[in-house]
Short mmCIF file of C-alpha atoms and ligand atoms in Angstrom, two decimals:
data_model
loop_
_atom_site.label_atom_id
_atom_site.label_comp_id
_atom_site.label_asym_id
_atom_site.label_seq_id
_atom_site.Cartn_x
_atom_site.Cartn_y
_atom_site.Cartn_z
CA MET A 59 -11.81 26.63 -15.18
CA ILE A 60 -13.61 24.86 -12.49
CA GLU A 61 -16.39 21.90 -13.94
CA SER A 62 -18.53 19.47 -11.08
CA LEU A 63 -17.69 15.84 -11.33
CA GLU A 64 -22.11 14.80 -11.33
CA GLY A 65 -22.61 12.33 -13.64
CA LYS A 66 -19.30 11.51 -14.09
CA GLU A 67 -17.95 8.25 -14.50
CA ILE A 68 -15.02 7.89 -12.12
CA LEU A 69 -12.28 4.71 -11.12
CA ILE A 70 -10.75 4.82 -7.87
CA THR A 71 -7.62 2.10 -7.37
CA GLY A 72 -7.58 1.16 -4.16
CA GLY A 73 -10.48 2.59 -3.09
CA LEU A 74 -11.81 0.44 -0.07
CA GLY A 75 -9.31 1.43 1.85
CA PHE A 76 -8.91 4.40 3.96
CA ILE A 77 -8.75 7.27 1.47
CA GLY A 78 -10.01 5.69 -1.37
CA SER A 79 -12.91 5.64 0.47
CA ASN A 80 -13.91 8.67 1.25
CA LEU A 81 -13.53 9.88 -1.66
CA ALA A 82 -16.19 7.61 -2.69
CA HIS A 83 -18.78 8.40 -0.35
CA ARG A 84 -17.93 11.91 -1.21
CA LEU A 85 -18.04 11.27 -5.17
CA VAL A 86 -21.26 9.36 -4.87
CA HIS A 87 -22.14 12.73 -2.64
CA GLU A 88 -21.22 14.91 -5.64
CA LYS A 89 -24.18 12.38 -8.43
CA ALA A 90 -20.02 10.52 -10.07
CA GLN A 91 -20.85 7.51 -11.63
CA VAL A 92 -18.34 5.60 -9.51
CA THR A 93 -16.07 1.86 -10.00
CA ILE A 94 -13.01 1.05 -6.62
CA PHE A 95 -10.95 -1.56 -8.36
CA ASP A 96 -8.89 -2.60 -4.77
CA ALA A 97 -6.67 -6.32 -4.63
CA MET A 98 -7.80 -6.28 -1.40
CA LEU A 99 -4.92 -6.78 0.29
CA ASP A 100 -3.81 -8.05 4.07
CA PRO A 101 -2.68 -5.81 5.42
CA TYR A 102 -3.95 -3.28 3.59
CA GLY A 103 -6.50 -1.07 5.31
CA TRP A 104 -9.17 -3.05 3.27
CA ASN A 105 -12.21 -3.14 3.54
CA ARG A 106 -15.67 -4.42 3.24
CA ALA A 107 -17.64 -2.00 5.90
CA ASN A 108 -15.61 1.31 4.46
CA VAL A 109 -18.23 1.81 2.08
CA LYS A 110 -21.54 1.05 4.00
CA GLY A 111 -24.41 3.31 2.90
CA VAL A 112 -23.34 3.42 -0.29
CA GLU A 113 -22.72 0.76 -1.16
CA ASP A 114 -25.25 0.31 -3.61
CA ARG A 115 -23.83 3.13 -5.74
CA ILE A 116 -20.59 2.06 -6.35
CA ASN A 117 -19.77 -0.35 -8.44
CA ILE A 118 -16.73 -2.88 -6.92
CA ILE A 119 -14.67 -4.48 -8.74
CA LYS A 120 -11.89 -6.53 -7.10
CA GLY A 121 -9.05 -6.20 -9.40
CA ASP A 122 -4.99 -5.94 -8.92
CA VAL A 123 -2.68 -3.14 -10.43
CA ARG A 124 -0.72 -5.49 -10.96
CA ASP A 125 -2.93 -7.58 -13.52
CA ARG A 126 -2.52 -5.07 -16.84
CA THR A 127 -5.74 -7.11 -18.25
CA ALA A 128 -8.07 -6.45 -15.62
CA LEU A 129 -6.99 -2.93 -14.87
CA LYS A 130 -7.23 -2.35 -18.74
CA LYS A 131 -11.77 -3.47 -18.38
CA ALA A 132 -12.11 -0.99 -15.15
CA MET A 133 -10.87 1.87 -16.69
CA GLU A 134 -12.58 2.08 -20.15
CA ASN A 135 -14.67 5.24 -20.20
CA LYS A 136 -13.93 6.50 -17.85
CA ASP A 137 -13.98 10.17 -16.34
CA VAL A 138 -11.28 10.64 -13.89
CA VAL A 139 -8.75 8.42 -12.24
CA TYR A 140 -7.73 8.44 -8.78
CA HIS A 141 -4.47 6.74 -8.63
CA LEU A 142 -5.18 5.38 -4.82
CA ALA A 143 -3.87 1.05 -4.67
CA ALA A 144 -0.68 1.09 -3.07
CA GLN A 145 2.57 -1.31 -0.95
CA VAL A 146 1.26 1.40 2.37
CA GLY A 147 3.91 -0.09 4.58
CA ARG A 148 7.62 1.51 4.59
CA GLU A 149 8.88 -1.38 6.44
CA ILE A 150 6.82 -3.67 4.25
CA SER A 151 8.25 -1.89 1.17
CA MET A 152 12.40 -2.43 2.63
CA GLU A 153 11.82 -6.24 3.95
CA ASN A 154 9.93 -6.81 0.50
CA PRO A 155 11.27 -4.21 -2.15
CA TYR A 156 10.13 -6.28 -5.49
CA LEU A 157 6.83 -6.42 -4.13
CA ASP A 158 6.76 -2.67 -2.98
CA THR A 159 8.20 -2.04 -6.55
CA GLU A 160 5.43 -4.03 -8.93
CA ILE A 161 2.50 -2.22 -7.39
CA ASN A 162 3.79 0.87 -6.94
CA CYS A 163 6.09 1.09 -9.65
CA THR A 164 4.40 -1.66 -12.26
CA GLY A 165 1.19 -1.03 -10.66
CA THR A 166 1.31 2.53 -12.10
CA LEU A 167 3.21 2.50 -14.80
CA ASN A 168 0.45 -0.52 -16.28
CA LEU A 169 -2.09 2.17 -15.40
CA VAL A 170 -0.20 5.42 -17.37
CA GLN A 171 0.87 2.70 -20.58
CA ILE A 172 -3.07 2.44 -20.74
CA CYS A 173 -3.81 5.54 -20.86
CA ALA A 174 -1.38 6.22 -23.78
CA GLU A 175 -3.28 3.41 -25.73
CA MET A 176 -6.84 5.14 -25.00
CA GLN A 177 -8.24 6.91 -27.36
CA CYS A 178 -9.73 9.15 -24.76
CA PRO A 179 -7.32 9.02 -22.12
CA PRO A 180 -8.83 9.68 -18.16
CA ARG A 181 -7.75 12.27 -15.74
CA VAL A 182 -5.80 10.68 -13.69
CA VAL A 183 -4.57 12.32 -9.68
CA TYR A 184 -2.12 10.32 -7.25
CA ALA A 185 -1.51 9.49 -4.75
CA GLY A 186 1.30 11.21 -3.40
CA SER A 187 3.63 11.14 0.14
CA ARG A 188 5.53 13.57 1.85
CA GLY A 189 7.69 9.57 2.43
CA GLN A 190 9.59 11.03 -1.21
CA ILE A 191 11.64 13.80 0.21
CA GLY A 192 13.20 11.59 2.70
CA GLU A 193 14.85 13.96 5.42
CA PRO A 194 14.19 17.19 4.63
CA VAL A 195 17.23 19.86 4.50
CA TYR A 196 15.01 22.93 5.00
CA LEU A 197 11.01 23.81 6.36
CA PRO A 198 8.40 24.00 5.00
CA VAL A 199 8.27 21.64 2.87
CA ASP A 200 7.49 22.64 -0.58
CA GLU A 201 7.37 21.19 -4.02
CA ASP A 202 10.71 22.62 -5.10
CA HIS A 203 13.15 20.63 -1.87
CA PRO A 204 15.55 17.60 -3.10
CA THR A 205 14.13 13.73 -3.42
CA LEU A 206 16.01 11.60 -1.44
CA PRO A 207 13.66 9.75 -0.31
CA THR A 208 14.53 6.74 2.72
CA ASP A 209 13.27 3.64 2.01
CA VAL A 210 12.39 1.77 -0.77
CA TYR A 211 8.33 2.93 -0.40
CA GLY A 212 9.80 6.62 -1.12
CA ILE A 213 11.12 5.57 -4.43
CA ASN A 214 8.67 3.95 -5.58
CA LYS A 215 5.98 6.05 -5.06
CA LEU A 216 8.05 9.23 -6.95
CA ALA A 217 9.54 6.83 -9.51
CA ALA A 218 5.22 6.30 -10.14
CA GLU A 219 4.94 10.32 -10.24
CA LYS A 220 6.86 10.90 -12.42
CA TYR A 221 5.88 8.34 -14.36
CA ILE A 222 1.92 10.27 -14.39
CA LEU A 223 3.69 13.51 -15.18
CA LEU A 224 6.28 11.98 -17.86
CA TYR A 225 2.84 10.06 -20.22
CA GLY A 226 0.67 12.62 -19.80
CA HIS A 227 2.89 15.23 -20.88
CA VAL A 228 3.73 12.15 -23.49
CA TYR A 229 0.31 11.81 -25.00
CA GLY A 230 -2.02 14.61 -23.55
CA PHE A 231 -3.53 14.01 -21.12
CA PRO A 232 -3.70 16.15 -17.60
CA ALA A 233 -2.10 13.92 -14.91
CA VAL A 234 -1.91 15.60 -10.78
CA SER A 235 -0.29 14.47 -7.99
CA LEU A 236 -1.31 15.03 -4.40
CA ARG A 237 1.76 13.89 -1.83
CA LEU A 238 -0.15 13.29 1.11
CA ASN A 239 0.82 14.03 4.97
CA ASN A 240 0.55 12.22 7.26
CA ALA A 241 -4.16 11.67 6.74
CA TYR A 242 -5.66 10.13 9.66
CA GLY A 243 -8.87 9.67 10.44
CA PRO A 244 -12.53 7.95 9.99
CA ARG A 245 -12.20 4.43 7.75
CA CYS A 246 -9.18 3.82 8.76
CA GLN A 247 -7.52 0.21 9.54
CA MET A 248 -6.43 0.27 13.19
CA GLN A 249 -5.61 -3.62 13.51
CA HIS A 250 -1.55 -2.70 13.59
CA GLY A 251 0.95 -0.26 13.99
CA PHE A 252 3.08 -1.02 10.48
CA TYR A 253 1.13 2.61 8.98
CA GLY A 254 -2.02 4.72 9.93
CA ILE A 255 -0.27 5.01 13.31
CA LEU A 256 -2.44 7.55 14.75
CA ASN A 257 -4.83 5.69 14.25
CA TRP A 258 -3.85 2.84 15.31
CA PHE A 259 -2.68 4.41 19.10
CA ILE A 260 -7.00 5.55 19.14
CA LYS A 261 -7.13 1.40 19.07
CA ASN A 262 -4.32 0.96 22.06
CA ALA A 263 -6.39 3.83 23.85
CA MET A 264 -9.95 2.61 23.24
CA GLN A 265 -8.36 -1.18 24.73
CA GLU A 266 -6.10 0.31 27.58
CA LYS A 267 -2.95 -0.92 26.10
CA PRO A 268 0.15 0.88 26.16
CA ILE A 269 0.66 3.14 23.58
CA THR A 270 4.73 3.09 22.52
CA VAL A 271 6.57 5.74 21.31
CA TYR A 272 9.33 5.55 19.99
CA GLY A 273 12.59 7.68 21.84
CA ASP A 274 11.84 11.14 23.55
CA GLY A 275 9.12 11.47 20.62
CA LEU A 276 9.79 15.22 19.70
CA GLN A 277 9.95 14.11 16.45
CA THR A 278 7.40 16.34 14.21
CA ARG A 279 4.80 15.33 11.55
CA ASP A 280 2.05 17.40 9.59
CA TYR A 281 -0.93 15.92 10.52
CA VAL A 282 -3.58 15.97 7.75
CA TYR A 283 -7.30 14.96 8.91
CA ILE A 284 -9.26 12.98 4.95
CA ASP A 285 -11.97 15.37 4.95
CA ASP A 286 -9.74 17.99 4.23
CA ILE A 287 -7.39 15.47 2.19
CA VAL A 288 -10.35 14.15 0.24
CA GLN A 289 -11.78 17.94 -0.75
CA ALA A 290 -8.21 18.69 -2.25
CA PHE A 291 -8.18 15.13 -3.97
CA TYR A 292 -12.36 16.55 -5.23
CA LEU A 293 -10.59 20.43 -6.81
CA ALA A 294 -7.89 18.12 -8.33
CA GLY A 295 -9.92 16.11 -10.15
CA ILE A 296 -12.12 19.55 -11.31
CA ASP A 297 -9.65 21.76 -11.91
CA ARG A 298 -7.43 22.17 -14.66
CA ARG A 299 -5.42 24.52 -13.21
CA THR A 300 -4.22 22.23 -11.73
CA ASP A 301 -3.08 19.90 -15.00
CA GLN A 302 0.98 18.46 -14.66
CA HIS A 303 1.58 19.86 -11.11
CA VAL A 304 2.31 18.25 -8.35
CA TYR A 305 1.83 19.37 -4.53
CA PHE A 306 1.81 19.24 -0.68
CA ILE A 307 -1.43 18.80 0.90
CA GLY A 308 -0.95 18.50 4.77
CA SER A 309 -2.08 21.09 7.71
CA GLY A 310 0.99 23.64 7.02
CA THR A 311 1.14 22.97 11.24
CA GLU A 312 4.13 21.16 12.48
CA THR A 313 2.88 18.05 15.71
CA LYS A 314 5.26 16.78 18.36
CA PHE A 315 4.20 12.71 17.92
CA LEU A 316 4.77 13.39 22.06
CA ASP A 317 2.11 16.22 20.61
CA MET A 318 -0.31 13.89 18.46
CA VAL A 319 -0.06 11.06 21.20
CA LYS A 320 -1.27 12.84 24.69
CA GLN A 321 -3.89 14.17 22.46
CA VAL A 322 -5.07 10.90 21.78
CA ILE A 323 -4.82 9.83 24.77
CA LYS A 324 -7.45 13.12 26.07
CA SER A 325 -9.72 12.02 23.19
CA VAL A 326 -9.74 8.92 24.04
CA GLY A 327 -10.42 10.02 27.94
CA LYS A 328 -7.46 7.26 28.70
CA GLY A 329 -4.49 4.98 28.24
CA GLU A 330 -0.72 5.19 29.00
CA ILE A 331 2.57 6.25 26.89
CA VAL A 332 5.65 3.91 27.39
CA HIS A 333 8.92 5.41 25.81
CA VAL A 334 10.51 2.68 23.96
CA PRO A 335 14.34 2.66 22.35
CA PHE A 336 13.97 3.08 18.58
CA PRO A 337 14.15 -0.53 17.01
CA PRO A 338 16.96 -0.81 14.58
CA GLN A 339 15.70 -1.20 11.62
CA ARG A 340 12.78 2.05 11.96
CA GLU A 341 15.65 4.41 13.82
CA SER A 342 17.66 4.05 9.57
CA ILE A 343 14.54 4.79 7.85
CA ASP A 344 13.37 7.77 10.39
CA ILE A 345 12.29 11.57 9.53
CA ARG A 346 13.10 14.12 12.27
CA LYS A 347 11.49 17.36 11.13
CA PHE A 348 8.59 17.27 8.41
CA VAL A 349 5.65 19.70 7.79
CA VAL A 350 4.65 21.28 4.79
CA THR A 351 3.65 24.54 2.82
CA ILE A 352 0.49 23.81 1.01
CA GLU A 353 0.81 27.77 -0.33
CA LYS A 354 0.75 26.22 -3.68
CA PHE A 355 -1.93 24.32 -3.41
CA HIS A 356 -3.85 26.85 -2.03
CA GLN A 357 -2.42 29.67 -4.91
CA HIS A 358 -3.72 27.23 -7.33
CA THR A 359 -7.22 26.16 -6.45
CA GLY A 360 -8.14 28.86 -3.10
CA TRP A 361 -8.30 25.12 -0.66
CA LEU A 362 -7.19 25.08 2.81
CA PRO A 363 -7.33 22.74 6.28
CA ARG A 364 -10.23 23.61 7.51
CA VAL A 365 -9.17 20.30 11.13
CA ASP A 366 -7.01 21.31 13.44
CA LEU A 367 -6.26 18.30 15.15
CA GLU A 368 -8.16 18.36 17.89
CA SER A 369 -10.87 18.19 16.60
CA GLY A 370 -10.24 16.09 13.88
CA ILE A 371 -8.94 13.56 16.84
CA GLU A 372 -12.45 14.27 18.10
CA LYS A 373 -14.33 13.25 15.02
CA THR A 374 -11.88 10.35 14.51
CA VAL A 375 -12.56 8.31 17.97
CA GLU A 376 -16.46 9.70 18.39
CA PHE A 377 -16.53 7.31 14.24
CA TYR A 378 -14.32 3.92 15.92
CA ARG A 379 -17.02 5.03 19.66
CA GLN A 380 -20.08 4.03 16.40
CA PHE A 381 -18.54 1.90 13.98
CA TYR A 382 -16.26 -0.30 16.61
CA PRO A 383 -17.13 -3.61 15.59
CA ASP A 384 -16.32 -3.20 11.62
CA TYR A 385 -12.20 -1.86 12.40
CA ILE A 386 -11.92 -4.03 15.51
CA ARG A 387 -11.41 -7.57 16.16
CA ASP A 388 -9.70 -8.51 18.35
N1 LIG B 172 -2.99 7.07 4.55
C1 LIG B 172 -0.89 8.12 4.68
O1 LIG B 172 -1.40 8.86 5.72
C2 LIG B 172 -0.70 8.17 3.00
C3 LIG B 172 0.10 8.65 3.41
C4 LIG B 172 1.02 9.18 2.56
C5 LIG B 172 -0.04 9.07 1.08
N2 LIG B 172 -0.35 7.62 1.07
C6 LIG B 172 -1.19 7.39 -0.32
O2 LIG B 172 -2.52 7.35 -0.62
C7 LIG B 172 -2.56 6.05 -1.26
C8 LIG B 172 -4.09 5.30 -0.32
O3 LIG B 172 -3.42 5.14 0.53
P1 LIG B 172 -4.09 4.48 2.10
O4 LIG B 172 -4.05 5.42 3.82
O5 LIG B 172 -5.99 4.82 2.03
O6 LIG B 172 -4.16 2.76 2.53
P2 LIG B 172 -4.66 1.66 2.66
O7 LIG B 172 -3.95 0.39 3.54
O8 LIG B 172 -6.51 2.09 3.19
O9 LIG B 172 -5.52 1.63 1.45
C9 LIG B 172 -4.71 1.12 0.70
C10 LIG B 172 -6.00 -0.13 -1.26
O10 LIG B 172 -5.13 -0.64 -2.02
C11 LIG B 172 -5.48 -2.01 -1.70
N3 LIG B 172 -4.55 -2.24 -2.92
C12 LIG B 172 -3.15 -2.20 -2.35
N4 LIG B 172 -2.19 -3.32 -3.43
C13 LIG B 172 -3.25 -3.45 -4.43
C14 LIG B 172 -3.47 -3.75 -5.76
N5 LIG B 172 -1.82 -4.07 -5.99
N6 LIG B 172 -4.06 -3.48 -6.72
C15 LIG B 172 -4.77 -3.14 -5.60
N7 LIG B 172 -5.23 -2.83 -5.57
C16 LIG B 172 -4.75 -2.88 -4.56
C17 LIG B 172 -5.62 -1.96 -0.51
O11 LIG B 172 -6.41 -3.37 -0.54
C18 LIG B 172 -6.19 -0.92 0.12
O12 LIG B 172 -7.43 -1.61 0.35
C19 LIG B 172 -1.97 5.24 -1.15
O13 LIG B 172 -0.86 5.57 -2.81
C20 LIG B 172 -0.77 5.38 -0.33
O14 LIG B 172 0.66 5.55 -0.47
C21 LIG B 172 -0.90 7.61 2.24
#
């Protein structure tokens, strides 16, 4: 059964970041009461400019998911909690595994533990990751694919997903995990390439800086545009058929890394590719080929991605041209 989010109390953890802020815009448009809970941590993608235009209709709390008291207060009387706050750098997770574990694993455990203690726990929708899978043993990857993450980030994202589903089952609240693929689009940070690399390449092309491609660039990814992700989160927030399920959210299209870079250069109208060898710490956690099937989420909700890579990159470039000073600080 589908209801609407109009008038509903929504909490978005990590809501000042790329995906959370785009979701916030959509939910304000749907007339929901939106609260953002974000620690404003660097080098992550939080940006006040991300909520420009809706800031007067959002309650913004500076808070950390590691702080259980603050999180509990923010979660009071919420109908839906979208849990997006995370340490999102894969290499950072290898350099600082305790930080990753504290935010991604214990932070999530805090959230579900609070749900377990509530009279009326909210619906919890979690942003999972393709990183939970590791190197695929078959393609396209589906929800039954084995999980063997190649980094600490993937392990903690997987553990967090399992906590949410376990607690939902035991304490009787609806829980959904959307395992996202390579997301791109407006409002993603472009300052560095720890993650969100497509957007970082757009910046490099705009600034006529070289675009470095590790190895031959023939590794493949499943790039998914932000509006399609937001629609998936919206549906997971209202559709009871998704209760206690895990889904892959992607485009379902396998794209060579090099072809993505060429499209960035075409859309920006300038840019130069430089091939460099993989740094060893990066190569050991890199995945060669990746694409998912989106059949399960489509079957349960009717959702399909609408924006192909070419038009998605065009829209993204257009956005950064318009709001360049909000996203570029050098
Ligand atoms: N962008 C992608 O391609 C992608 C792919 C797979 C999964 N995801 C998941 O989607 C979610 C959102 O990612 P994003 O791309 O919007 O990243 P982002 O860096 O733009 O946003 C993350 C936000 O979380 C906040 N945050 C970090 N630690 C926090 C903490 N301890 N407490 C509260 N807030 C904290 C940051 O300040 C930031 O605003 C994450 O859970 C990420 O793992 C993203």
